[in-house]
Coordinates of C-alpha atoms and ligand atoms in Angstrom, one line a residue:
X1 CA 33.1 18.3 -14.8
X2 CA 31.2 21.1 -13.0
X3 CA 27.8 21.7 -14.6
X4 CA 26.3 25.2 -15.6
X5 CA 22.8 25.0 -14.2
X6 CA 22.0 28.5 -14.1
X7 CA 22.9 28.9 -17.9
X8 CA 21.1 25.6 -19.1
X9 CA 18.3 26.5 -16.9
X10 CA 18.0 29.8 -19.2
X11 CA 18.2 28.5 -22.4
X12 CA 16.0 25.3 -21.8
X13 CA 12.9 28.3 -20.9
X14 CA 11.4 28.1 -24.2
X15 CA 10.4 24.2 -23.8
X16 CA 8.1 22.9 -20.9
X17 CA 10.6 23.7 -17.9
X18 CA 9.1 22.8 -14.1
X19 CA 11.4 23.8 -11.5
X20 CA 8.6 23.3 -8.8
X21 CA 11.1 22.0 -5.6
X22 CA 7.8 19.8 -5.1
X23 CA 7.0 18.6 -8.7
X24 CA 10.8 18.3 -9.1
X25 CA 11.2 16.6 -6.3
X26 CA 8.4 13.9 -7.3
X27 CA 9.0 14.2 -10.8
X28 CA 12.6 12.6 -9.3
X29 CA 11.5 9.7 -7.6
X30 CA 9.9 6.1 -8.6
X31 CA 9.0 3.2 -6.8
X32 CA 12.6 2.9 -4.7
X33 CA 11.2 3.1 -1.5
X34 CA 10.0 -0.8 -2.0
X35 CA 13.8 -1.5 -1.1
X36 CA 14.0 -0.5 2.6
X37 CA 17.7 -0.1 1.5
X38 CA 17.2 1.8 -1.3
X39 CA 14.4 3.9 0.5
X40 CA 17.4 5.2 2.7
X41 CA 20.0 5.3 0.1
X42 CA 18.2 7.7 -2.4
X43 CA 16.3 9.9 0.0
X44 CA 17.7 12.8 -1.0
X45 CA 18.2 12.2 -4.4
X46 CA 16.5 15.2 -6.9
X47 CA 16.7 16.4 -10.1
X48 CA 17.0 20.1 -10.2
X49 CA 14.4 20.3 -13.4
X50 CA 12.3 18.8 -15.0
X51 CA 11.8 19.1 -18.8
X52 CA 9.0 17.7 -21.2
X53 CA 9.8 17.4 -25.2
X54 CA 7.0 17.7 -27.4
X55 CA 8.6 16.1 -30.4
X56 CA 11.9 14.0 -30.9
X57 CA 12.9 17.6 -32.3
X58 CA 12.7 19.1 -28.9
X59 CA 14.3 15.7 -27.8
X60 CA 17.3 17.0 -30.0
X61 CA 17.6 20.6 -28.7
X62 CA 17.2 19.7 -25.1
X63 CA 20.4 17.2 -25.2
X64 CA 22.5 19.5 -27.1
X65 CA 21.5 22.0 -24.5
X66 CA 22.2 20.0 -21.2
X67 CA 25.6 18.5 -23.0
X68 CA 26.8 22.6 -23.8
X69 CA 26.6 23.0 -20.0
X70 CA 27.4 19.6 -18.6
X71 CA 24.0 18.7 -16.7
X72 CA 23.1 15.0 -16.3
X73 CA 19.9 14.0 -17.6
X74 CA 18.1 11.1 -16.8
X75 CA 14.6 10.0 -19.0
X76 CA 11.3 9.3 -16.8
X77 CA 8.7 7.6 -18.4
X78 CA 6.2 7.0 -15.6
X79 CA 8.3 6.4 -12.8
X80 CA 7.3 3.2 -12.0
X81 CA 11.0 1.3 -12.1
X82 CA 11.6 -0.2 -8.9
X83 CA 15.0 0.1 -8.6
X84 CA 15.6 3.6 -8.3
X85 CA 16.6 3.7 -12.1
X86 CA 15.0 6.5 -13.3
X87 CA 16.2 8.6 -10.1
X88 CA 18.8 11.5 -11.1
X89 CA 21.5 10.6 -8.8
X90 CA 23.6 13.1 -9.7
X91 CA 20.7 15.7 -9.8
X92 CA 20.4 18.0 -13.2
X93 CA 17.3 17.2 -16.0
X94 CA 14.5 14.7 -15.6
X95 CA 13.7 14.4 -19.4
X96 CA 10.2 13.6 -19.1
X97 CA 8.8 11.8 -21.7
X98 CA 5.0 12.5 -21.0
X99 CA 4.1 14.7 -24.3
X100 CA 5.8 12.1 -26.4
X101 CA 2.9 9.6 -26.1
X102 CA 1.8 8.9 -29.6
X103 CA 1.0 6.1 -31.4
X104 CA 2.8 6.4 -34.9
X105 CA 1.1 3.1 -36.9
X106 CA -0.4 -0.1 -36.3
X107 CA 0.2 -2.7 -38.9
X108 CA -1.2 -6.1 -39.5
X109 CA 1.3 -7.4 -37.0
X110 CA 3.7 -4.5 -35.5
X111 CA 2.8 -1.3 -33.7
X112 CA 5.0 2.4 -34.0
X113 CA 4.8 4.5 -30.7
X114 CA 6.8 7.4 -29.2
X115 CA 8.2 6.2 -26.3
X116 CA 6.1 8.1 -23.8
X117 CA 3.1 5.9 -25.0
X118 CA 1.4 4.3 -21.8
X119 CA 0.9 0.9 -22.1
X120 CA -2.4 0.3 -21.6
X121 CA -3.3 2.9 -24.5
X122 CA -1.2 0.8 -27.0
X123 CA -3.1 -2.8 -26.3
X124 CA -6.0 -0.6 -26.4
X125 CA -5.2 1.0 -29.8
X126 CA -4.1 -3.0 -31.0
X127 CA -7.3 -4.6 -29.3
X128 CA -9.8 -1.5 -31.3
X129 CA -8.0 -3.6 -34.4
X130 CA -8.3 -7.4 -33.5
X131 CA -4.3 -6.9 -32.3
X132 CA -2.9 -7.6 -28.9
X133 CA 0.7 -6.8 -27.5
X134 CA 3.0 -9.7 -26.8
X135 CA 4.5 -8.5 -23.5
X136 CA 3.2 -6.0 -20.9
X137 CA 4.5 -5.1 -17.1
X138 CA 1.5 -5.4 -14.4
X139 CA 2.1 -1.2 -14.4
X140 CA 0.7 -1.3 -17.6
X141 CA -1.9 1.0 -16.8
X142 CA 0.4 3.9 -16.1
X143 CA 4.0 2.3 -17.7
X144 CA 5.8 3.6 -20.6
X145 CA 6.5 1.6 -23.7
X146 CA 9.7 3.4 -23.3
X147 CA 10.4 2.9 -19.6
X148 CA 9.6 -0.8 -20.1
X149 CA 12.1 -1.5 -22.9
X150 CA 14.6 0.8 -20.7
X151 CA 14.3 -0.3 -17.5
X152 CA 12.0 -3.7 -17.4
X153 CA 12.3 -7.1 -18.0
X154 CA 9.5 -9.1 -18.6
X155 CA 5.6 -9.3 -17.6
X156 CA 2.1 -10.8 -18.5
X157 CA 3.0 -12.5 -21.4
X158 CA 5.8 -14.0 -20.6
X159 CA 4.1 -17.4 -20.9
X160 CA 4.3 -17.5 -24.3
X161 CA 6.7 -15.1 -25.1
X162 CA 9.6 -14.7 -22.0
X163 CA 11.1 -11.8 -21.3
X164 CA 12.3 -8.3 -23.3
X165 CA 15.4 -9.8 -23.4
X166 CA 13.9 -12.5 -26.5
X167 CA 14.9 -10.9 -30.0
X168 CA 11.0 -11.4 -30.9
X169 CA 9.4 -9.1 -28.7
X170 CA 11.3 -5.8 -30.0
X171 CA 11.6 -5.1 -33.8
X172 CA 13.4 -1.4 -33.5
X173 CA 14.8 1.1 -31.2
X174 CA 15.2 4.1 -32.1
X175 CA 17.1 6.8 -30.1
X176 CA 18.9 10.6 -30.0
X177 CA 22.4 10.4 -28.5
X178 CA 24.4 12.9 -25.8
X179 CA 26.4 15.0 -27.7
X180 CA 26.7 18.6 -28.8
X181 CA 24.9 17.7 -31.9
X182 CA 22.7 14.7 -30.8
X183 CA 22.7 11.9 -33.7
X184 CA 19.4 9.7 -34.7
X185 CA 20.2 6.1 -34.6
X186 CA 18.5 3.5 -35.7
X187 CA 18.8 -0.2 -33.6
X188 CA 17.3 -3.3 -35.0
X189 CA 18.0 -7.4 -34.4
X190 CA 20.9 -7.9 -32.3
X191 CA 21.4 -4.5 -31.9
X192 CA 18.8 -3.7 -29.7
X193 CA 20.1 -5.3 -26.8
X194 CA 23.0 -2.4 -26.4
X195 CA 19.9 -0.2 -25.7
X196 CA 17.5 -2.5 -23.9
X197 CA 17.5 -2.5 -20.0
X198 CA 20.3 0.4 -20.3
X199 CA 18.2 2.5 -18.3
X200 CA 18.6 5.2 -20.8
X201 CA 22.2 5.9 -20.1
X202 CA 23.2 5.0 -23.2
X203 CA 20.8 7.1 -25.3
X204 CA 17.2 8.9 -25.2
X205 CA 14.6 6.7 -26.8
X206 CA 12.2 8.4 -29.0
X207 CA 10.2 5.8 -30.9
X208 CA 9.9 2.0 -30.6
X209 CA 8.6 -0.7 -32.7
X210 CA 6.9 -4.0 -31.4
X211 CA 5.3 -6.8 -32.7
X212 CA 1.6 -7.2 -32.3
X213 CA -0.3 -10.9 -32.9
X214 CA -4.1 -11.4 -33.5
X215 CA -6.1 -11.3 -30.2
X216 CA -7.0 -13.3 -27.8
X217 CA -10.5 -13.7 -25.7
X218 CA -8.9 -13.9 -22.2
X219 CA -10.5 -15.3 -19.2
X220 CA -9.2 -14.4 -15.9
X221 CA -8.6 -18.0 -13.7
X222 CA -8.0 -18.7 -9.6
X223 CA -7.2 -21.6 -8.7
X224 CA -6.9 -23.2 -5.3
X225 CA -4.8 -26.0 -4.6
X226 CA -3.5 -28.2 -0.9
X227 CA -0.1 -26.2 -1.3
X228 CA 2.4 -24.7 -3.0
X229 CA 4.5 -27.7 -4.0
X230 CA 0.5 -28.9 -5.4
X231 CA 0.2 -25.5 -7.3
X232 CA 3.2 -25.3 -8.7
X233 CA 3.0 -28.6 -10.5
X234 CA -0.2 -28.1 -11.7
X235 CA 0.9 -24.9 -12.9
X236 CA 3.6 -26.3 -14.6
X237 CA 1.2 -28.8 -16.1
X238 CA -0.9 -26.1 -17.6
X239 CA 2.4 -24.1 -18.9
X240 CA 3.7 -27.5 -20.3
X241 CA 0.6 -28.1 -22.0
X242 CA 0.1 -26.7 -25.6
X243 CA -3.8 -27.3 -25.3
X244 CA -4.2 -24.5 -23.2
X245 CA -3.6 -21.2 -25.0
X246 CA -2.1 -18.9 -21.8
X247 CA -1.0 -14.8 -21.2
X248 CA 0.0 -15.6 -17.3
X249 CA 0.0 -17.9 -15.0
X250 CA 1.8 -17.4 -11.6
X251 CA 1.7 -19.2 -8.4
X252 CA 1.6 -18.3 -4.8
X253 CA 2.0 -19.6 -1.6
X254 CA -1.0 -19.8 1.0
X255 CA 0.3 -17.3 3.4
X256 CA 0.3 -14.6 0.5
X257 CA -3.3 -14.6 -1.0
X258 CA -4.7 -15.5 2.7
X259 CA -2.9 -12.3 3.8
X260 CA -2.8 -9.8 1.1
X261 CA -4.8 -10.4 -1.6
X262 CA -8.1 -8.8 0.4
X263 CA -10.5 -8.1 -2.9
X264 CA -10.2 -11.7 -4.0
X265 CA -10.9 -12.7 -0.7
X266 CA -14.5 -13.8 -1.4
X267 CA -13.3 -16.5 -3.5
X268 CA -10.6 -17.8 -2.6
X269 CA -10.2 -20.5 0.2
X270 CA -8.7 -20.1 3.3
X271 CA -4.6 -22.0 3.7
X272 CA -4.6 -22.6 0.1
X273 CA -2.2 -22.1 -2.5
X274 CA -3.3 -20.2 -5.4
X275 CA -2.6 -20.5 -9.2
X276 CA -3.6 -17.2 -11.0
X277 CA -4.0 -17.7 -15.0
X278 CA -4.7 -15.9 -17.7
X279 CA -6.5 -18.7 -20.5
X280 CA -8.0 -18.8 -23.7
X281 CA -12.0 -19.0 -23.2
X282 CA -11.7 -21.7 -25.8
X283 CA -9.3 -23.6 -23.3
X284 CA -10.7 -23.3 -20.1
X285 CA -12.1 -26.8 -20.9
X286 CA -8.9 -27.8 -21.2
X287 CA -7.9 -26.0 -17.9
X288 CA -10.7 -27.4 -15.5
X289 CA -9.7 -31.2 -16.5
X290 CA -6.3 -30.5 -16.0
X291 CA -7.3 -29.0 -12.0
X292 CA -9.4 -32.1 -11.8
X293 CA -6.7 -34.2 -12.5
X294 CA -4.5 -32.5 -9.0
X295 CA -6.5 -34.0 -5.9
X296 CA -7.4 -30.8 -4.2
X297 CA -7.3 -28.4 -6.3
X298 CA -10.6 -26.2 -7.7
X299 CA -11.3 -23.1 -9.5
X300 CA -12.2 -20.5 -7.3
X301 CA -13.2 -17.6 -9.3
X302 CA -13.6 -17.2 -13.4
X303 CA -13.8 -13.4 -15.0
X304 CA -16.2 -14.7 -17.5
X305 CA -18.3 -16.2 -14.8
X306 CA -17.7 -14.7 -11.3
X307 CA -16.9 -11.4 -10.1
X308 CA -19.9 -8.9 -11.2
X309 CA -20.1 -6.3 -8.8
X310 CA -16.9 -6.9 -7.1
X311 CA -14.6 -4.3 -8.6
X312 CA -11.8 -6.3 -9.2
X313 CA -8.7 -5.4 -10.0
X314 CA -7.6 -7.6 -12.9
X315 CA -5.7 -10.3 -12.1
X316 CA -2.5 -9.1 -13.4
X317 CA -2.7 -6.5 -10.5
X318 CA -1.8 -9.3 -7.7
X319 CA 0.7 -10.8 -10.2
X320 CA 4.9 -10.2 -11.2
X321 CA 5.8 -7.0 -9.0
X322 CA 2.0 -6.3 -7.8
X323 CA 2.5 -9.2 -5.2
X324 CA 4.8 -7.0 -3.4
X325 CA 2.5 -3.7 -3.5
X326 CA -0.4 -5.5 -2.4
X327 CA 1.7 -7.1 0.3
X328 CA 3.6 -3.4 1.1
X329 CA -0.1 -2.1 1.7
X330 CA -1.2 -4.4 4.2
X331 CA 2.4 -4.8 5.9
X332 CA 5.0 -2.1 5.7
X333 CA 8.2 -4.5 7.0
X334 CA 7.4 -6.4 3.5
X335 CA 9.5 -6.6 0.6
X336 CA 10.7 -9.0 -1.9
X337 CA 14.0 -10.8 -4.0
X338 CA 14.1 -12.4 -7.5
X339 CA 15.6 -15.3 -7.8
X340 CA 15.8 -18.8 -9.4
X341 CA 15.5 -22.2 -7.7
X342 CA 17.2 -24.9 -8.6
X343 CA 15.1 -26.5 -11.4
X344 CA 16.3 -29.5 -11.4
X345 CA 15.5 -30.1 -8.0
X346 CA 12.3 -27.4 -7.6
X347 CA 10.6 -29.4 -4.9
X348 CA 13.1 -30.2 -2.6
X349 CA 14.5 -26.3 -2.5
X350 CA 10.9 -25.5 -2.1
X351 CA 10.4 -27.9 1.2
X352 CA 13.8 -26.9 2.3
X353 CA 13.0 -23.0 2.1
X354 CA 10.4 -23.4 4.0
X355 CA 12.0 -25.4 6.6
X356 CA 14.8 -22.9 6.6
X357 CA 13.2 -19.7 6.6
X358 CA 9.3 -20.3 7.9
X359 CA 7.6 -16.7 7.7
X360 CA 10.4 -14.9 6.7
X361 CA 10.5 -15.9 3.0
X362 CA 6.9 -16.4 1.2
X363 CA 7.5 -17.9 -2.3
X364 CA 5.5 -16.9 -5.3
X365 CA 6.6 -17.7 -8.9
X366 CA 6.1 -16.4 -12.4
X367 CA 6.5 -18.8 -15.5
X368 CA 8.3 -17.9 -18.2
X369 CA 9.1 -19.6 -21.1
X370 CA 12.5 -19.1 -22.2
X371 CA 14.0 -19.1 -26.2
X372 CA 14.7 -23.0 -26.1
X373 CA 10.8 -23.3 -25.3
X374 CA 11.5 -24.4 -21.7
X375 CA 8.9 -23.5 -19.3
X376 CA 10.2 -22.1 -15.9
X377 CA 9.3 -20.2 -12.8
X378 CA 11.0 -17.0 -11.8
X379 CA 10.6 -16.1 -7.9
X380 CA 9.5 -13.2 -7.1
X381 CA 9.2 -14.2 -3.4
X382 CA 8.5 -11.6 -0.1
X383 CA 10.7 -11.1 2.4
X384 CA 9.9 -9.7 5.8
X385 CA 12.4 -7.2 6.6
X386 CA 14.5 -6.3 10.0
X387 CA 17.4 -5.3 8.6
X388 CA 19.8 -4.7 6.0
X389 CA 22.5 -7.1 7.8
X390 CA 19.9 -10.1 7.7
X391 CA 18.7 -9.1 4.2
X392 CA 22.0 -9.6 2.8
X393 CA 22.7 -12.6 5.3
X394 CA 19.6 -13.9 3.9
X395 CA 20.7 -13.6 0.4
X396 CA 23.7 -15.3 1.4
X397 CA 22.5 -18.4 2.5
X398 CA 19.8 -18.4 -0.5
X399 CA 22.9 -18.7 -2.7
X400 CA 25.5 -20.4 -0.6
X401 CA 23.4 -23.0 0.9
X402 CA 20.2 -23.2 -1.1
X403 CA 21.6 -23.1 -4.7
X404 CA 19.6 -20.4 -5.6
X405 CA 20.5 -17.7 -7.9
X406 CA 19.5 -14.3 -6.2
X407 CA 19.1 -11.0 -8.8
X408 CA 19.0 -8.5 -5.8
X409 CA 16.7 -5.9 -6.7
X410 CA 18.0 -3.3 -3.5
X411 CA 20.7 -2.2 -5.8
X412 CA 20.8 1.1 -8.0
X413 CA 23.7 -0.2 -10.7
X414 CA 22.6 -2.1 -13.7
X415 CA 25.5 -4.2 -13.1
X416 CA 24.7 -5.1 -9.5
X417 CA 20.9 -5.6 -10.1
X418 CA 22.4 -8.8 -11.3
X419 CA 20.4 -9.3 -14.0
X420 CA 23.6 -9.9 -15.7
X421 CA 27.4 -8.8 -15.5
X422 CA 29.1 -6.0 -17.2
X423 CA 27.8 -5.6 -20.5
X424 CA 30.7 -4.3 -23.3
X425 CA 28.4 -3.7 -25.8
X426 CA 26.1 -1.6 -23.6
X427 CA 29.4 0.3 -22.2
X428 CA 30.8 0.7 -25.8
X429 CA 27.3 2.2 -27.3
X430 CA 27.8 4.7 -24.2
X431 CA 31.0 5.5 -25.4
X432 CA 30.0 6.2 -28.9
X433 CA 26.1 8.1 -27.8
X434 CA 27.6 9.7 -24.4
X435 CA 30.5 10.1 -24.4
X436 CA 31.1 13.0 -21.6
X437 CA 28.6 10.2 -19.5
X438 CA 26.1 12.3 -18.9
X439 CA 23.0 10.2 -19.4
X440 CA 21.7 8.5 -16.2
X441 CA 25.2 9.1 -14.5
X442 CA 26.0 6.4 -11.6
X443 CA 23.8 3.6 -13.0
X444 CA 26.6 1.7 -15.0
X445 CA 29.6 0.8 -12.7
X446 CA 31.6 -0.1 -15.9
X447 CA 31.6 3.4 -17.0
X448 CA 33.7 4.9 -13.9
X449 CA 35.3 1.4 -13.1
X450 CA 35.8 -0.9 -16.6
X451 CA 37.5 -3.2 -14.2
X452 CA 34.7 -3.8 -12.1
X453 CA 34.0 -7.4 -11.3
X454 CA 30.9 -9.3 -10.1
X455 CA 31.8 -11.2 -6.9
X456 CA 33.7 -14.7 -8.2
X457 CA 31.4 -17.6 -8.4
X458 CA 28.2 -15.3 -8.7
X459 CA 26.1 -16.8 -11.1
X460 CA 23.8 -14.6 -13.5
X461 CA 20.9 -14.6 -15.7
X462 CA 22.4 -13.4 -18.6
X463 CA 25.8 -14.2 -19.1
X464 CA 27.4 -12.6 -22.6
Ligands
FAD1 P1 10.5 4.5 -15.6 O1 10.4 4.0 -14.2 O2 10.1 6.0 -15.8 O3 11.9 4.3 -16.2 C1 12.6 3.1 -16.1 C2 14.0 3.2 -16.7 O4 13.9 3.5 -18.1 C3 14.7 4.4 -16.1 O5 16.1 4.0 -16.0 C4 14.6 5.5 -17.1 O6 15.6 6.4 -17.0 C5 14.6 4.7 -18.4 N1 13.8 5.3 -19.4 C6 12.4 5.6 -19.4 N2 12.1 6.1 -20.6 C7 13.1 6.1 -21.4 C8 13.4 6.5 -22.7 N3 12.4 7.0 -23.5 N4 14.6 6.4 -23.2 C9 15.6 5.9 -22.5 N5 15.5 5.5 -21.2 C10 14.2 5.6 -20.7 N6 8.6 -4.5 -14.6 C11 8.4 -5.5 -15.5 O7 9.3 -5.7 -16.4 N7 7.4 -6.4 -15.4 C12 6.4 -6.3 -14.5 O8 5.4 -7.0 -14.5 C13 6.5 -5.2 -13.5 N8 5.6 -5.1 -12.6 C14 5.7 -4.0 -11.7 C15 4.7 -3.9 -10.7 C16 4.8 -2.8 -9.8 C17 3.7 -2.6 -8.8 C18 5.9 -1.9 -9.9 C19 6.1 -0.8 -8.9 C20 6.9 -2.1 -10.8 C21 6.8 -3.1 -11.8 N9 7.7 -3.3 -12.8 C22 7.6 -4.3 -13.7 C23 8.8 -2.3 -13.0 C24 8.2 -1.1 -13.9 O9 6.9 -0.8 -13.6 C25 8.3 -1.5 -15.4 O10 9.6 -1.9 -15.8 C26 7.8 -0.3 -16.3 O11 7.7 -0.8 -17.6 C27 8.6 0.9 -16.3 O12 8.0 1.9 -17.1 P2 8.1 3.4 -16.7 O13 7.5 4.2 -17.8 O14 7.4 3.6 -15.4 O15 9.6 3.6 -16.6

């Protein structure tokens, strides 16, 4: 398929068209460079124009445009996906969402927003009426509601509510399909999921509805503890316990907050572990018995208490995918895995990762409580990088000989992301929303290769 850019180029003039090299150019990149593979891979990928709808109208006439002349387009919200997703690999229209940033209603308990809305702005709106989002991603300050149903996966609020992926965090998608004339369609319940982490190849998301629940007074918590085996049992005692009302709570080991975590410094003591929370006010009773109940461990800083004149970032900022930027900052050669430990043997495979791999691997966990009501930690942990052979060596042995489940984030494909394997019901929407493939092209394997199969034995997170 050979793609009339000169001709699409033309008839797109009327709508907000950048063809900048330099805004293009930036307009085509996110945050891939925190893979030092995908850093080299993508290098050279860019759109060859950028184009902003102002309406789900616009949304309309722009698709039916690029599908006349064959040009790829991929969605930007605001570029904050970390796995290259929202990079046009196969060049054409970055469909940037920016002008589509309203927020449509807020009800007693659900929020409407386009799906260029930024985050922050929506728990703003919801907080201006006693409402609070369930989920957010640590970009929240700059993140799309669209991007994150797109393209993340979970984030502060994942505690009490897990991931995107949890039928009770999205009520309704609704999107514009690839064709010549571009179809409305409607997702809701089950549905959603053929849309959710696509990374928009399988449709242009216009407006999305969430739940919202009463609000909560948060207090921001540090906790110190001997080490990390220490914090993550204590942390698992406060996630376990139903007294403590929590948004976040994520653990990390010593070398991490001792080495990267430079404006909580002040508080935080030298060689120890640290537990970050996010509690209730009316819990943090509840919260400083259950510290005192783990020999060694003490609060170290309280928003509501500590802090004034500090300019801290909040604590959500050295949290989920923040760990790595703070870490980036300080030390270039740093980047990071997800992965799961063995949870029925946590303790052990966090002795034995440390004996194995020292400096190399620094663990730091997110909890999550899954559908069942199970509380567990995700590991987000960094890795210092040498090169790409050891990194997949490294991944190796993680899985091999560790038991762990690796979800390699320095891969483009949804499919090898391994967040989960192909996914029929995201590849058959395609087929019925895009059918010549030309939304995000190169970002589901299963649409050039159906046959494709994950490595044998490979175990992943969301097996359907
Ligand atoms: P983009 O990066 O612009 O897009 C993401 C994907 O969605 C792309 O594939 C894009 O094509 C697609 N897309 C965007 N808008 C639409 C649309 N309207 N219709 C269809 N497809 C669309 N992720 C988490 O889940 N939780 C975290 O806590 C988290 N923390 C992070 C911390 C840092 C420092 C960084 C760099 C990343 C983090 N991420 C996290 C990843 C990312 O920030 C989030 O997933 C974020 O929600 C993406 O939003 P965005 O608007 O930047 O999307």
């Amino acid at each position: 398929m050979t793609s009339d850019l000169e001709a699409c180029r033309a008839a797109l003039a009327r709508f907000d068209l950048d063809d900048n090299a330099r805004t293009v150019q930036q307009k085509s990149r996110d945050f891939y460079w925190y893979s030092p593979i995908l850093k080299e891979q993508l290098k050279d990928v860019c759109g060859d124009f950028v184009v902003a709808p102002r309406s789900e109208a616009e949304v309309i006439e722009i698709l039916s445009i690029c599908h006349a002349h064959d040009v790829p387009v991929t969605v930007r919200g605001a570029g904050t996906g970390n796995y290259g997703q929202a990079m046009p690999l196969h060049g054409g229209a970055v469909l940037h969402m920016k002008h589509m940033d309203r927020i449509l209603s807020i009800g007693d308990d659900h929020l409407v927003a386009e799906a260029g809305a930024v985050m922050s702005h929506l728990e703003k709106a919801a907080r201006e009426r006693g409402l609070e989002l369930r989920l957010f991603p640590s970009t929240t300050a700059t993140a799309t509601l669209g991007g994150f149903i797109a393209g993340g996966s979970s984030g502060v609020g994942a505690i009490r509510w897990g991931g995107l992926r949890n039928p009770a965090n999205i009520r309704r998608v609704r999107l514009v399909t690839m064709e010549a004339e571009p179809r409305i369609v409607e997702l809701t319940g089950e549905d959603i999921s053929k849309a959710a982490h696509a990374y928009g190849v399988n449709g242009v998301i216009t407006e999305i509805e969430i739940p919202v629940d009463p609000a909560g007074d948060w207090v921001e918590v540090l906790v110190g503890a001997a080490d990390f085996s220490a914090a993550t049992r204590l942390t698992f005692a406060i996630g376990e316990n139903d007294a403590i009302g929590k948004r976040m709570l994520s653990t990390f080991e010593s070398a991490i907050p001792d080495r990267y975590f430079n404006r909580h410094a002040p508080f935080l003591g030298k060689g120890e572990a640290l537990v970050a929370a996010i509690v209730l006010r009316d819990s943090l009773a509840a919260l400083e018995e259950t510290v005192a109940g783990t020999p060694g461990a003490a609060v170290r800083f309280r928003s509501d208490r500590d802090g004034e004149g500090h300019r801290l970032p909040p604590v959500y900022e050295i949290c989920w995918n923040h760990t790595t930027l703070r870490a980036l900052k300080i030390d270039p050669s740093m980047t990071y895995l997800q992965m799961m430990l063995p949870q029925d043997d946590l303790y052990g495979a966090i002795a034995r990762l440390g004996e194995a791999f020292g400096d190399e691997l620094l663990l730091h966990f997110e909890f999550t409580r899954f559908v069942d009501g199970k509380v567990a930690a995700v590991a987000l942990p960094l890795v210092r990088y040498t090169s790409a052979g050891r990194l997949e060596e490294l991944i190796g042995l993680l899985e091999t000989r560790f038991g762990v489940t690796v979800f390699n984030p320095h891969r483009v494909t949804l499919e090898e992301g391994g967040m989960k394997r192909t996914d029929p019901a995201q590849l058959d929407f395609k087929r019925q929303t895009d059918p010549k493939g030309l939304l995000n092209p190169g970002k589901m394997i299963a649409w050039t290769h159906p046959d494709w199969v994950p490595e044998p034995g490979r175990v992943f997170l969301f097996n359907r």
